[in-house]
Amino acid sequence: MKKLILMVLFAASFTTLFAQTHKTQNVVIVTIDGLRWQEVFRGADSAIINSNDTQDKNAARKNFWTDVTADRRKLLMPFFWSTLVEKGKLYGNRDLGSKDEVANPYHFSYPGYNEIFTGFPDRRMNTNEAIYNPNMNLLEFLNKQKGFENKVAAFASWERFSQILSPKRAGILVNAGFMPLDVPGMNDRLKHLNELQLEVPRYISDSTRIDFLTFEFAKNYMMQYKPRALYVSFDEPDDLAHAGNYGFYLDRVKQEDGFIKQLWDYIQADPMYKNKTTLIITCDHGRGDEPMKKWHDHGSDVLHSEQTWFAVIGPDTSASGEMKLPETTYHKQLAQTIANLLGFDFKAAAGHEVGDAIGSVTGK
């Protein structure tokens, strides 16, 4: 009994100490659907460029190829390989021994996003259909914390986030797919984006809008309403990979890197966010690589599609660049990691299993 009391007191004192010492007051989470770790850490793949999956090989080589890996990946993701590698941490470069994975056995989108935001690989979440997620998610939890009430928002290209994040129960703003944004006092730019998304071609699907519009909604909402927790979900790289269009896939990866740079530049320029905000970037699943054509696909039957990556930059995370630790991190750990960065304990309140925080991110 005495030992139990001591453990409880220690846990309480640890939580109080961390809440007093952390610098992160806001968080921005970005996901890029289906982006492979191979492109993040190695840049463009010469075998795929030289295959039938690349229509304009000369353009792909001109824009994305050089023999040196460090230069090649910077051509593809210049923000990652300048700012992030210099001031943050990047996990999942298997060439250096850093392994990052999803813990769920399904290796596709809904289970992947459920794992990221609820902190555990719920085997019931085994579909991409429009079922409402019964699990408390991190954004829902944050919205209940003092100072975060009505300061949590999510913008997603894929419409399914209207179910993944269960916004009615969670009480958070989720703008997904071609849903119009309806927030009191919206400025003219946000009103124009509502009109614009009705006119743009729906070349991905009737339910998934282009990432440019998702980014513009998120950025302009952030500038006007100053959320404490913002989630932005991009989708196009996954769609173009499924289509086997490597040239366009690379184009969209570079586009997303540019969007993330704009978000970080704004964070660094606004007094509310500067030196008080952590940015986390990741994906929902990996892709196949054996044989080469399997890069189109992912799923429980696709070898290596559990292999993922993530990056973090912020005031509580040391500038270590590429991680080389011989450990495996899992996406089920991200929810508690993000909560800890903000001084909270999601695991204690979730009402379900939650993975432990990643100590090398939080410094604890």
Coordinates of C-alpha atoms in Angstrom, one line a residue:
M1 CA 0.0 0.0 0.0
K2 CA 2.8 2.4 0.9
K3 CA 4.6 1.6 -2.4
L4 CA 1.4 2.3 -4.3
I5 CA 1.0 5.7 -2.6
L6 CA 4.6 6.6 -3.3
M7 CA 4.1 5.7 -7.0
V8 CA 1.0 7.9 -7.2
L9 CA 2.8 10.8 -5.5
F10 CA 5.8 10.4 -7.8
A11 CA 3.6 10.4 -10.9
A12 CA 1.7 13.5 -9.7
S13 CA 4.9 15.3 -8.9
F14 CA 6.4 14.4 -12.3
T15 CA 3.3 15.7 -14.1
T16 CA 3.4 18.9 -12.2
L17 CA 7.1 19.4 -12.8
F18 CA 6.7 18.8 -16.5
A19 CA 3.8 21.2 -16.8
Q20 CA 5.9 23.9 -15.2
T21 CA 9.0 23.4 -17.4
H22 CA 7.6 22.8 -20.9
K23 CA 7.7 25.6 -23.4
T24 CA 5.2 24.3 -26.0
Q25 CA 1.9 26.2 -25.7
N26 CA 0.5 25.4 -29.1
V27 CA 0.8 22.4 -31.5
V28 CA 0.4 22.1 -35.3
I29 CA 0.1 18.5 -36.7
V30 CA 0.5 17.8 -40.4
T31 CA 0.0 14.4 -42.1
I32 CA 0.9 13.5 -45.7
D33 CA -1.1 10.5 -46.7
G34 CA 0.9 7.6 -47.9
L35 CA 4.3 9.3 -48.3
R36 CA 7.0 6.7 -48.1
W37 CA 10.1 6.9 -45.9
Q38 CA 12.2 6.1 -48.9
E39 CA 11.4 9.4 -50.6
V40 CA 11.7 11.4 -47.4
F41 CA 15.2 10.1 -46.6
R42 CA 16.6 9.1 -50.0
G43 CA 14.8 11.5 -52.4
A44 CA 13.5 10.3 -55.8
D45 CA 13.9 6.6 -56.7
S46 CA 15.9 6.1 -59.9
A47 CA 14.3 2.7 -60.5
I48 CA 10.8 4.2 -60.5
I49 CA 11.9 7.2 -62.6
N50 CA 13.2 4.8 -65.2
S51 CA 10.1 2.6 -65.1
N52 CA 6.7 3.0 -66.9
D53 CA 5.4 4.7 -63.8
T54 CA 7.1 7.9 -64.9
Q55 CA 5.7 9.4 -68.0
D56 CA 8.1 12.4 -68.4
K57 CA 11.4 10.9 -67.4
N58 CA 13.4 13.9 -68.5
A59 CA 11.4 16.3 -66.4
A60 CA 11.6 14.0 -63.3
R61 CA 15.4 13.7 -63.7
K62 CA 15.8 17.4 -64.2
N63 CA 13.6 18.4 -61.2
F64 CA 14.4 15.6 -58.7
W65 CA 17.6 13.6 -59.6
T66 CA 21.2 13.9 -58.6
D67 CA 23.6 11.1 -57.7
V68 CA 24.2 12.4 -54.1
T69 CA 21.5 11.3 -51.7
A70 CA 21.8 14.4 -49.5
D71 CA 21.3 16.7 -52.5
R72 CA 18.6 14.6 -54.0
R73 CA 16.3 14.6 -51.0
K74 CA 16.8 18.3 -50.6
L75 CA 15.6 18.8 -54.2
L76 CA 12.4 17.0 -53.3
M77 CA 11.9 18.4 -49.7
P78 CA 13.9 21.5 -49.2
F79 CA 12.2 22.6 -46.0
F80 CA 12.8 19.2 -44.4
W81 CA 16.5 19.1 -45.4
S82 CA 17.3 22.6 -44.4
T83 CA 15.2 23.9 -41.4
L84 CA 13.9 20.6 -40.0
V85 CA 17.2 18.7 -40.1
E86 CA 19.0 21.6 -38.6
K87 CA 16.5 22.5 -35.9
G88 CA 14.4 19.4 -35.3
K89 CA 14.4 15.7 -35.3
L90 CA 13.5 13.2 -38.0
Y91 CA 12.6 9.6 -37.2
G92 CA 12.4 6.6 -39.6
N93 CA 15.5 6.5 -41.7
R94 CA 16.1 2.8 -41.7
D95 CA 19.4 3.3 -43.5
L96 CA 20.7 4.8 -40.2
G97 CA 19.0 2.3 -37.9
S98 CA 16.0 4.5 -37.0
K99 CA 12.7 2.6 -37.4
D100 CA 9.2 4.1 -37.2
E101 CA 6.1 2.0 -37.8
V102 CA 2.4 1.8 -37.4
A103 CA 1.3 -0.7 -34.8
N104 CA -2.0 -1.5 -36.4
P105 CA -2.1 -4.6 -38.6
Y106 CA -4.0 -3.1 -41.5
H107 CA -1.6 -0.5 -43.0
F108 CA -4.2 1.8 -44.6
S109 CA -5.7 5.2 -43.8
Y110 CA -8.6 5.0 -41.3
P111 CA -6.7 2.6 -39.0
G112 CA -3.6 4.7 -39.4
Y113 CA -5.2 8.0 -38.4
N114 CA -7.1 6.3 -35.6
E115 CA -3.8 5.1 -34.2
I116 CA -2.2 8.6 -34.4
F117 CA -5.0 10.4 -32.7
T118 CA -6.3 7.9 -30.2
G119 CA -3.0 6.4 -29.3
F120 CA -3.8 2.7 -29.9
P121 CA -4.4 0.4 -32.8
D122 CA -8.0 -0.5 -32.3
R123 CA -8.8 -3.6 -34.3
R124 CA -12.4 -2.4 -34.7
M125 CA -11.2 0.4 -36.8
N126 CA -10.4 -1.8 -39.8
T127 CA -12.3 0.0 -42.6
N128 CA -12.2 3.2 -44.7
E129 CA -16.0 3.3 -44.5
A130 CA -18.0 6.1 -42.9
I131 CA -18.2 4.7 -39.4
Y132 CA -17.9 7.0 -36.4
N133 CA -14.9 6.5 -34.2
P134 CA -16.0 5.6 -30.6
N135 CA -12.5 6.3 -29.2
M136 CA -11.5 9.6 -27.5
N137 CA -8.9 11.3 -29.7
L138 CA -6.2 13.7 -28.8
L139 CA -7.9 16.8 -30.3
E140 CA -11.1 16.0 -28.4
F141 CA -9.0 15.7 -25.2
L142 CA -7.2 19.0 -25.9
N143 CA -10.5 20.8 -26.4
K144 CA -11.4 20.0 -22.9
Q145 CA -8.3 21.5 -21.4
K146 CA -8.2 25.0 -19.9
G147 CA -7.2 27.6 -22.6
F148 CA -7.9 25.2 -25.4
E149 CA -11.7 25.3 -25.4
N150 CA -12.9 26.1 -29.0
K151 CA -9.2 26.6 -30.0
V152 CA -8.9 23.2 -31.7
A153 CA -9.4 22.8 -35.5
A154 CA -8.8 20.2 -38.2
F155 CA -8.7 20.7 -42.0
A156 CA -8.5 17.6 -44.2
S157 CA -8.6 16.9 -47.9
W158 CA -10.3 13.5 -47.3
E159 CA -13.9 13.6 -46.2
R160 CA -13.5 10.6 -43.9
F161 CA -12.2 12.8 -41.1
S162 CA -15.8 13.8 -40.3
Q163 CA -16.0 10.2 -38.9
I164 CA -12.4 9.5 -37.8
L165 CA -12.4 12.5 -35.4
S166 CA -16.1 12.3 -34.5
P167 CA -16.4 16.1 -34.3
K168 CA -20.0 16.3 -33.0
R169 CA -19.0 14.3 -29.9
A170 CA -15.6 15.8 -29.7
G171 CA -16.9 19.4 -30.0
I172 CA -14.1 20.4 -32.3
L173 CA -14.1 22.1 -35.7
V174 CA -13.4 19.6 -38.5
N175 CA -13.5 20.8 -42.1
A176 CA -13.0 17.9 -44.5
G177 CA -13.5 17.1 -48.2
F178 CA -15.7 19.7 -49.9
M179 CA -17.5 20.7 -46.7
P180 CA -18.0 24.5 -46.6
L181 CA -16.4 26.3 -43.7
D182 CA -19.0 27.8 -41.4
V183 CA -17.5 29.9 -38.6
P184 CA -18.9 33.2 -37.3
G185 CA -17.0 36.3 -38.5
M186 CA -15.1 34.7 -41.3
N187 CA -13.0 37.1 -43.3
D188 CA -13.4 37.6 -47.1
R189 CA -10.6 35.2 -47.9
L190 CA -12.2 32.3 -46.2
K191 CA -15.6 33.2 -47.7
H192 CA -13.9 33.2 -51.2
L193 CA -12.4 29.8 -50.5
N194 CA -15.9 28.4 -49.9
E195 CA -16.9 29.7 -53.3
L196 CA -13.7 28.5 -55.0
Q197 CA -13.9 24.9 -53.9
L198 CA -17.3 24.6 -55.6
E199 CA -15.7 25.5 -58.9
V200 CA -12.4 23.6 -58.9
P201 CA -12.1 20.4 -60.8
R202 CA -12.6 17.3 -58.7
Y203 CA -9.9 15.3 -60.3
I204 CA -9.1 13.1 -57.2
S205 CA -12.7 12.2 -56.3
D206 CA -16.0 13.7 -55.5
S207 CA -15.2 13.5 -51.8
T208 CA -11.6 14.5 -51.7
R209 CA -10.5 18.1 -52.4
I210 CA -7.1 19.2 -53.7
D211 CA -4.5 19.8 -51.0
F212 CA -4.0 23.5 -52.1
L213 CA -7.5 24.3 -50.9
T214 CA -7.1 22.4 -47.7
F215 CA -3.9 24.3 -47.0
E216 CA -5.4 27.7 -47.8
F217 CA -8.3 27.0 -45.5
A218 CA -6.0 25.9 -42.7
K219 CA -3.5 28.8 -43.1
N220 CA -6.1 31.5 -43.3
Y221 CA -8.1 30.1 -40.4
M222 CA -4.9 30.0 -38.4
M223 CA -4.2 33.6 -39.2
Q224 CA -7.6 34.8 -38.3
Y225 CA -8.7 32.6 -35.3
K226 CA -5.3 31.6 -33.8
P227 CA -6.1 28.0 -32.7
R228 CA -4.0 26.4 -30.0
A229 CA -4.1 23.0 -31.7
L230 CA -4.3 22.8 -35.5
Y231 CA -4.3 19.7 -37.6
V232 CA -3.8 19.7 -41.4
S233 CA -4.2 16.5 -43.5
F234 CA -2.9 16.3 -47.0
D235 CA -4.0 13.5 -49.4
E236 CA -2.7 13.8 -52.9
P237 CA 0.6 11.8 -52.7
D238 CA -1.4 8.7 -51.8
D239 CA -3.8 9.1 -54.7
L240 CA -1.1 9.6 -57.2
A241 CA 0.9 6.6 -55.9
H242 CA -2.2 4.4 -56.2
A243 CA -2.5 5.7 -59.8
G244 CA 1.2 4.8 -60.5
N245 CA 2.1 8.3 -61.5
Y246 CA 5.5 8.8 -60.0
G247 CA 6.2 12.2 -61.6
F248 CA 3.1 13.7 -60.2
Y249 CA 3.7 12.0 -56.9
L250 CA 7.1 13.7 -56.6
D251 CA 5.5 17.0 -57.6
R252 CA 2.9 16.8 -54.9
V253 CA 5.5 15.8 -52.2
K254 CA 7.5 18.9 -53.0
Q255 CA 4.2 20.9 -52.9
E256 CA 3.4 19.6 -49.4
D257 CA 6.9 20.5 -48.2
G258 CA 6.4 24.0 -49.4
F259 CA 3.0 24.2 -47.6
I260 CA 4.7 23.1 -44.4
K261 CA 7.4 25.7 -44.8
Q262 CA 4.7 28.4 -45.1
L263 CA 3.1 27.2 -41.9
W264 CA 6.4 27.2 -40.1
D265 CA 7.3 30.7 -41.4
Y266 CA 4.0 32.0 -40.1
I267 CA 4.6 30.3 -36.7
Q268 CA 8.0 32.0 -36.5
A269 CA 6.6 35.4 -37.5
D270 CA 3.5 35.5 -35.2
P271 CA 4.2 36.5 -31.5
M272 CA 1.5 34.1 -30.3
Y273 CA 3.2 31.1 -31.9
K274 CA 6.9 32.0 -32.1
N275 CA 9.1 29.9 -29.7
K276 CA 5.9 28.5 -28.2
T277 CA 4.7 26.0 -30.9
T278 CA 5.7 22.5 -31.8
L279 CA 5.2 21.2 -35.3
I280 CA 4.8 17.5 -35.9
I281 CA 4.7 16.0 -39.4
T282 CA 4.0 12.3 -40.3
C283 CA 2.0 9.9 -42.5
D284 CA -0.7 7.4 -41.9
H285 CA 1.0 4.3 -43.4
G286 CA 3.9 3.2 -45.6
R287 CA 3.9 1.6 -49.0
G288 CA 5.3 -1.5 -50.5
D289 CA 8.7 -1.8 -52.2
E290 CA 9.2 -5.5 -53.2
P291 CA 8.7 -5.9 -56.1
M292 CA 9.1 -2.3 -57.2
K293 CA 5.5 -2.0 -58.5
K294 CA 4.3 -2.5 -54.9
W295 CA 5.1 1.1 -54.3
H296 CA 1.6 1.7 -55.6
D297 CA 0.0 -0.2 -52.7
H298 CA -0.2 -0.7 -49.0
G299 CA -2.2 -2.9 -46.7
S300 CA -1.8 -6.0 -44.4
D301 CA -0.7 -8.1 -47.4
V302 CA 1.9 -5.6 -48.7
L303 CA 5.4 -6.2 -47.4
H304 CA 6.9 -3.2 -45.6
S305 CA 3.8 -1.0 -45.7
E306 CA 4.0 -0.7 -41.9
Q307 CA 7.2 1.3 -42.3
T308 CA 6.6 5.1 -41.6
W309 CA 8.4 8.2 -40.4
F310 CA 7.8 11.4 -38.5
A311 CA 9.5 14.7 -37.8
V312 CA 9.2 17.2 -35.0
I313 CA 10.5 20.7 -34.4
G314 CA 9.7 23.0 -31.5
P315 CA 11.0 24.6 -28.3
D316 CA 11.0 21.4 -26.2
T317 CA 12.7 19.3 -28.8
S318 CA 16.5 19.4 -29.2
A319 CA 18.0 19.9 -32.6
S320 CA 19.4 16.4 -33.3
G321 CA 18.6 16.0 -37.0
E322 CA 18.3 12.5 -38.2
M323 CA 17.8 10.0 -35.4
K324 CA 20.2 7.1 -35.3
L325 CA 19.0 5.3 -32.2
P326 CA 18.5 1.5 -32.6
E327 CA 14.9 1.7 -31.4
T328 CA 11.5 1.4 -33.0
T329 CA 9.0 4.2 -32.4
Y330 CA 5.3 3.6 -33.1
H331 CA 2.5 5.9 -34.2
K332 CA 0.5 4.8 -31.2
Q333 CA 3.0 6.8 -29.1
L334 CA 2.4 10.1 -30.9
A335 CA -0.8 11.2 -29.1
Q336 CA 0.8 10.9 -25.6
T337 CA 4.0 12.5 -26.9
I338 CA 2.1 15.5 -28.2
A339 CA 0.0 15.8 -25.0
N340 CA 3.1 15.7 -22.9
L341 CA 4.7 18.4 -25.0
L342 CA 1.7 20.6 -24.0
G343 CA 2.0 19.6 -20.3
F344 CA -0.9 17.2 -20.4
D345 CA -1.5 13.4 -19.8
F346 CA -3.8 12.1 -22.5
K347 CA -3.2 8.5 -21.4
A348 CA -4.7 9.1 -18.0
A349 CA -7.9 10.5 -19.4
A350 CA -8.5 8.6 -22.7
G351 CA -10.5 5.7 -21.2
H352 CA -8.6 3.2 -23.4
E353 CA -5.1 2.0 -24.1
V354 CA -2.6 4.7 -25.1
G355 CA 1.0 4.2 -26.1
D356 CA 3.7 5.7 -24.0
A357 CA 5.3 9.0 -25.0
I358 CA 8.5 9.0 -27.0
G359 CA 11.1 10.2 -24.5
S360 CA 13.6 11.4 -27.1
V361 CA 11.0 13.9 -28.4
T362 CA 9.9 15.3 -25.0
G363 CA 13.3 15.1 -23.4
K364 CA 11.8 13.2 -20.5

